[in-house]
Amino acid sequence: MIVSVFQTSDIDTCLALRRVVFIEEQGVSEQEEVDGLDDNALHVLATVGDLPVGCARILQKGATAKIGRVCVLKEKRGTGLGAKLVQKALELASQNAGIDRAVLGAQLHAIAFYEGLGFTAFGPVYDDAGIDHRDMERLL
């Protein structure tokens, strides 16, 4: 199994993966999922062979990189692909000399996953698209 995780300009493939995970599986509305910010983001794609299986995006706001839309197809979860996506996003963010911090909004069930990647939760639990989240951060 050849796994690749890389920056991509193929937004359509990322949107298709996010549709499966967020809209079809988790019930997020298309209006909330497709928020108009993708053209201003860096995108990371994970493939197994030639098959796209996961993605993430990075938005920059000042000295902060916001990692979001991290998703892996159900049949590939638990394989380490999610960690590889986040690690690649952190690598890309840290290559920008102006960025010194990464943040993300984690679904509550994923907090331990992100803690394992060096993130720390802060602030209250909040609802995002009908799913409880908590903000997390990591210095770069």
PDB file of C-alpha atoms in Angstrom:
ATOM      1  CA  MET A   1       0.000   0.000   0.000  1.00  0.00           C
ATOM      2  CA  ILE A   2       1.641   3.222  -1.189  1.00  0.00           C
ATOM      3  CA  VAL A   3       0.412   6.162   0.897  1.00  0.00           C
ATOM      4  CA  SER A   4       1.105   9.728  -0.252  1.00  0.00           C
ATOM      5  CA  VAL A   5       0.234  12.957   1.575  1.00  0.00           C
ATOM      6  CA  PHE A   6       0.930  16.157  -0.327  1.00  0.00           C
ATOM      7  CA  GLN A   7      -0.143  19.729  -1.052  1.00  0.00           C
ATOM      8  CA  THR A   8      -2.634  19.814  -3.909  1.00  0.00           C
ATOM      9  CA  SER A   9      -4.448  22.310  -6.086  1.00  0.00           C
ATOM     10  CA  ASP A  10      -7.177  19.711  -6.776  1.00  0.00           C
ATOM     11  CA  ILE A  11      -9.918  21.364  -4.739  1.00  0.00           C
ATOM     12  CA  ASP A  12     -12.643  19.352  -6.499  1.00  0.00           C
ATOM     13  CA  THR A  13     -11.243  16.070  -5.163  1.00  0.00           C
ATOM     14  CA  CYS A  14     -11.023  17.534  -1.661  1.00  0.00           C
ATOM     15  CA  LEU A  15     -14.622  18.774  -1.893  1.00  0.00           C
ATOM     16  CA  ALA A  16     -15.754  15.313  -3.027  1.00  0.00           C
ATOM     17  CA  LEU A  17     -14.062  13.676  -0.007  1.00  0.00           C
ATOM     18  CA  ARG A  18     -15.525  16.261   2.354  1.00  0.00           C
ATOM     19  CA  ARG A  19     -18.986  15.691   0.842  1.00  0.00           C
ATOM     20  CA  VAL A  20     -18.793  11.983   1.703  1.00  0.00           C
ATOM     21  CA  VAL A  21     -17.509  12.501   5.254  1.00  0.00           C
ATOM     22  CA  PHE A  22     -19.146  15.717   6.415  1.00  0.00           C
ATOM     23  CA  ILE A  23     -22.365  16.036   4.381  1.00  0.00           C
ATOM     24  CA  GLU A  24     -23.368  12.410   3.755  1.00  0.00           C
ATOM     25  CA  GLU A  25     -21.937  10.724   6.859  1.00  0.00           C
ATOM     26  CA  GLN A  26     -22.145  13.438   9.528  1.00  0.00           C
ATOM     27  CA  GLY A  27     -25.179  15.361   8.254  1.00  0.00           C
ATOM     28  CA  VAL A  28     -23.506  18.775   7.888  1.00  0.00           C
ATOM     29  CA  SER A  29     -25.420  21.026   5.485  1.00  0.00           C
ATOM     30  CA  GLU A  30     -23.803  21.766   2.137  1.00  0.00           C
ATOM     31  CA  GLN A  31     -24.113  25.482   2.872  1.00  0.00           C
ATOM     32  CA  GLU A  32     -22.007  25.107   6.031  1.00  0.00           C
ATOM     33  CA  GLU A  33     -19.493  22.721   4.472  1.00  0.00           C
ATOM     34  CA  VAL A  34     -18.871  24.663   1.254  1.00  0.00           C
ATOM     35  CA  ASP A  35     -18.095  28.017   2.884  1.00  0.00           C
ATOM     36  CA  GLY A  36     -16.377  29.877   0.042  1.00  0.00           C
ATOM     37  CA  LEU A  37     -12.945  29.863   1.704  1.00  0.00           C
ATOM     38  CA  ASP A  38     -11.337  27.056  -0.294  1.00  0.00           C
ATOM     39  CA  ASP A  39      -9.848  29.336  -2.955  1.00  0.00           C
ATOM     40  CA  ASN A  40      -7.854  31.098  -0.203  1.00  0.00           C
ATOM     41  CA  ALA A  41      -6.607  27.906   1.458  1.00  0.00           C
ATOM     42  CA  LEU A  42      -3.750  25.478   1.042  1.00  0.00           C
ATOM     43  CA  HIS A  43      -5.060  21.947   0.570  1.00  0.00           C
ATOM     44  CA  VAL A  44      -3.524  18.639   1.606  1.00  0.00           C
ATOM     45  CA  LEU A  45      -4.578  15.367  -0.014  1.00  0.00           C
ATOM     46  CA  ALA A  46      -3.914  11.788   1.103  1.00  0.00           C
ATOM     47  CA  THR A  47      -3.979   8.963  -1.405  1.00  0.00           C
ATOM     48  CA  VAL A  48      -3.535   5.215  -1.210  1.00  0.00           C
ATOM     49  CA  GLY A  49      -2.171   4.265  -4.601  1.00  0.00           C
ATOM     50  CA  ASP A  50      -4.171   6.518  -6.931  1.00  0.00           C
ATOM     51  CA  LEU A  51      -7.267   6.580  -4.697  1.00  0.00           C
ATOM     52  CA  PRO A  52      -7.970   9.815  -2.758  1.00  0.00           C
ATOM     53  CA  VAL A  53      -8.847   8.893   0.840  1.00  0.00           C
ATOM     54  CA  GLY A  54      -8.477  12.041   2.949  1.00  0.00           C
ATOM     55  CA  CYS A  55      -7.812  15.759   2.962  1.00  0.00           C
ATOM     56  CA  ALA A  56      -7.362  18.888   5.053  1.00  0.00           C
ATOM     57  CA  ARG A  57      -7.035  22.610   4.456  1.00  0.00           C
ATOM     58  CA  ILE A  58      -5.046  25.454   5.974  1.00  0.00           C
ATOM     59  CA  LEU A  59      -6.219  29.055   6.197  1.00  0.00           C
ATOM     60  CA  GLN A  60      -3.861  31.810   7.327  1.00  0.00           C
ATOM     61  CA  LYS A  61      -5.028  34.632   9.575  1.00  0.00           C
ATOM     62  CA  GLY A  62      -2.158  36.797  10.722  1.00  0.00           C
ATOM     63  CA  ALA A  63       0.445  34.641  12.468  1.00  0.00           C
ATOM     64  CA  THR A  64      -2.012  31.756  12.861  1.00  0.00           C
ATOM     65  CA  ALA A  65      -2.642  28.781  10.592  1.00  0.00           C
ATOM     66  CA  LYS A  66      -6.155  27.397  10.970  1.00  0.00           C
ATOM     67  CA  ILE A  67      -6.218  23.723  10.067  1.00  0.00           C
ATOM     68  CA  GLY A  68      -9.662  22.522   9.141  1.00  0.00           C
ATOM     69  CA  ARG A  69     -11.830  20.166   7.141  1.00  0.00           C
ATOM     70  CA  VAL A  70      -9.631  17.247   8.198  1.00  0.00           C
ATOM     71  CA  CYS A  71     -11.309  14.070   6.967  1.00  0.00           C
ATOM     72  CA  VAL A  72     -10.485  10.465   6.134  1.00  0.00           C
ATOM     73  CA  LEU A  73     -12.877   8.042   4.442  1.00  0.00           C
ATOM     74  CA  LYS A  74     -14.449   5.662   6.965  1.00  0.00           C
ATOM     75  CA  GLU A  75     -12.742   2.549   5.582  1.00  0.00           C
ATOM     76  CA  LYS A  76      -9.280   4.145   6.037  1.00  0.00           C
ATOM     77  CA  ARG A  77      -9.733   5.514   9.565  1.00  0.00           C
ATOM     78  CA  GLY A  78      -7.472   4.103  12.233  1.00  0.00           C
ATOM     79  CA  THR A  79      -4.615   3.638   9.750  1.00  0.00           C
ATOM     80  CA  GLY A  80      -2.605   6.728  10.696  1.00  0.00           C
ATOM     81  CA  LEU A  81      -3.733   8.744   7.671  1.00  0.00           C
ATOM     82  CA  GLY A  82      -5.382  11.447   9.782  1.00  0.00           C
ATOM     83  CA  ALA A  83      -2.152  12.004  11.705  1.00  0.00           C
ATOM     84  CA  LYS A  84      -0.187  12.185   8.450  1.00  0.00           C
ATOM     85  CA  LEU A  85      -2.626  14.788   7.080  1.00  0.00           C
ATOM     86  CA  VAL A  86      -2.296  16.980  10.176  1.00  0.00           C
ATOM     87  CA  GLN A  87       1.491  16.570  10.267  1.00  0.00           C
ATOM     88  CA  LYS A  88       1.721  17.644   6.612  1.00  0.00           C
ATOM     89  CA  ALA A  89      -0.525  20.639   7.323  1.00  0.00           C
ATOM     90  CA  LEU A  90       1.731  21.616  10.246  1.00  0.00           C
ATOM     91  CA  GLU A  91       4.809  21.223   8.045  1.00  0.00           C
ATOM     92  CA  LEU A  92       3.324  23.460   5.333  1.00  0.00           C
ATOM     93  CA  ALA A  93       2.210  26.059   7.892  1.00  0.00           C
ATOM     94  CA  SER A  94       5.627  26.167   9.562  1.00  0.00           C
ATOM     95  CA  GLN A  95       7.299  26.851   6.197  1.00  0.00           C
ATOM     96  CA  ASN A  96       5.635  30.282   6.214  1.00  0.00           C
ATOM     97  CA  ALA A  97       7.939  32.495   8.274  1.00  0.00           C
ATOM     98  CA  GLY A  98       4.995  34.605   9.440  1.00  0.00           C
ATOM     99  CA  ILE A  99       3.105  31.737  11.086  1.00  0.00           C
ATOM    100  CA  ASP A 100       3.969  30.699  14.652  1.00  0.00           C
ATOM    101  CA  ARG A 101       0.783  28.950  15.819  1.00  0.00           C
ATOM    102  CA  ALA A 102      -1.710  26.416  14.509  1.00  0.00           C
ATOM    103  CA  VAL A 103      -5.323  26.216  15.670  1.00  0.00           C
ATOM    104  CA  LEU A 104      -8.231  23.945  14.852  1.00  0.00           C
ATOM    105  CA  GLY A 105     -11.761  23.191  15.966  1.00  0.00           C
ATOM    106  CA  ALA A 106     -11.845  19.556  17.075  1.00  0.00           C
ATOM    107  CA  GLN A 107     -14.941  17.414  17.328  1.00  0.00           C
ATOM    108  CA  LEU A 108     -15.037  16.262  20.958  1.00  0.00           C
ATOM    109  CA  HIS A 109     -14.379  12.611  20.110  1.00  0.00           C
ATOM    110  CA  ALA A 110     -11.146  13.680  18.332  1.00  0.00           C
ATOM    111  CA  ILE A 111      -9.572  15.725  21.143  1.00  0.00           C
ATOM    112  CA  ALA A 112      -7.290  12.887  22.299  1.00  0.00           C
ATOM    113  CA  PHE A 113      -6.197  12.329  18.681  1.00  0.00           C
ATOM    114  CA  TYR A 114      -5.110  15.973  18.357  1.00  0.00           C
ATOM    115  CA  GLU A 115      -3.523  15.979  21.811  1.00  0.00           C
ATOM    116  CA  GLY A 116      -1.341  13.132  20.547  1.00  0.00           C
ATOM    117  CA  LEU A 117      -0.164  15.507  17.808  1.00  0.00           C
ATOM    118  CA  GLY A 118       0.822  18.206  20.295  1.00  0.00           C
ATOM    119  CA  PHE A 119      -2.361  20.290  20.418  1.00  0.00           C
ATOM    120  CA  THR A 120      -3.883  21.649  23.643  1.00  0.00           C
ATOM    121  CA  ALA A 121      -7.607  22.331  24.073  1.00  0.00           C
ATOM    122  CA  PHE A 122      -8.761  25.768  25.204  1.00  0.00           C
ATOM    123  CA  GLY A 123     -12.043  27.595  25.639  1.00  0.00           C
ATOM    124  CA  PRO A 124     -15.554  26.218  25.974  1.00  0.00           C
ATOM    125  CA  VAL A 125     -17.338  23.512  24.007  1.00  0.00           C
ATOM    126  CA  TYR A 126     -19.345  25.016  21.136  1.00  0.00           C
ATOM    127  CA  ASP A 127     -21.705  23.824  18.413  1.00  0.00           C
ATOM    128  CA  ASP A 128     -20.388  23.855  14.852  1.00  0.00           C
ATOM    129  CA  ALA A 129     -22.781  22.486  12.220  1.00  0.00           C
ATOM    130  CA  GLY A 130     -24.702  20.591  14.901  1.00  0.00           C
ATOM    131  CA  ILE A 131     -21.567  18.849  16.262  1.00  0.00           C
ATOM    132  CA  ASP A 132     -19.865  19.714  19.578  1.00  0.00           C
ATOM    133  CA  HIS A 133     -16.345  21.089  19.084  1.00  0.00           C
ATOM    134  CA  ARG A 134     -13.559  22.582  21.160  1.00  0.00           C
ATOM    135  CA  ASP A 135     -10.744  24.830  19.968  1.00  0.00           C
ATOM    136  CA  MET A 136      -7.191  23.518  20.146  1.00  0.00           C
ATOM    137  CA  GLU A 137      -3.804  25.100  19.514  1.00  0.00           C
ATOM    138  CA  ARG A 138      -0.158  24.226  19.026  1.00  0.00           C
ATOM    139  CA  LEU A 139       2.868  26.472  18.726  1.00  0.00           C
ATOM    140  CA  LEU A 140       5.024  25.925  15.644  1.00  0.00           C
TER     141      LEU A 140
END
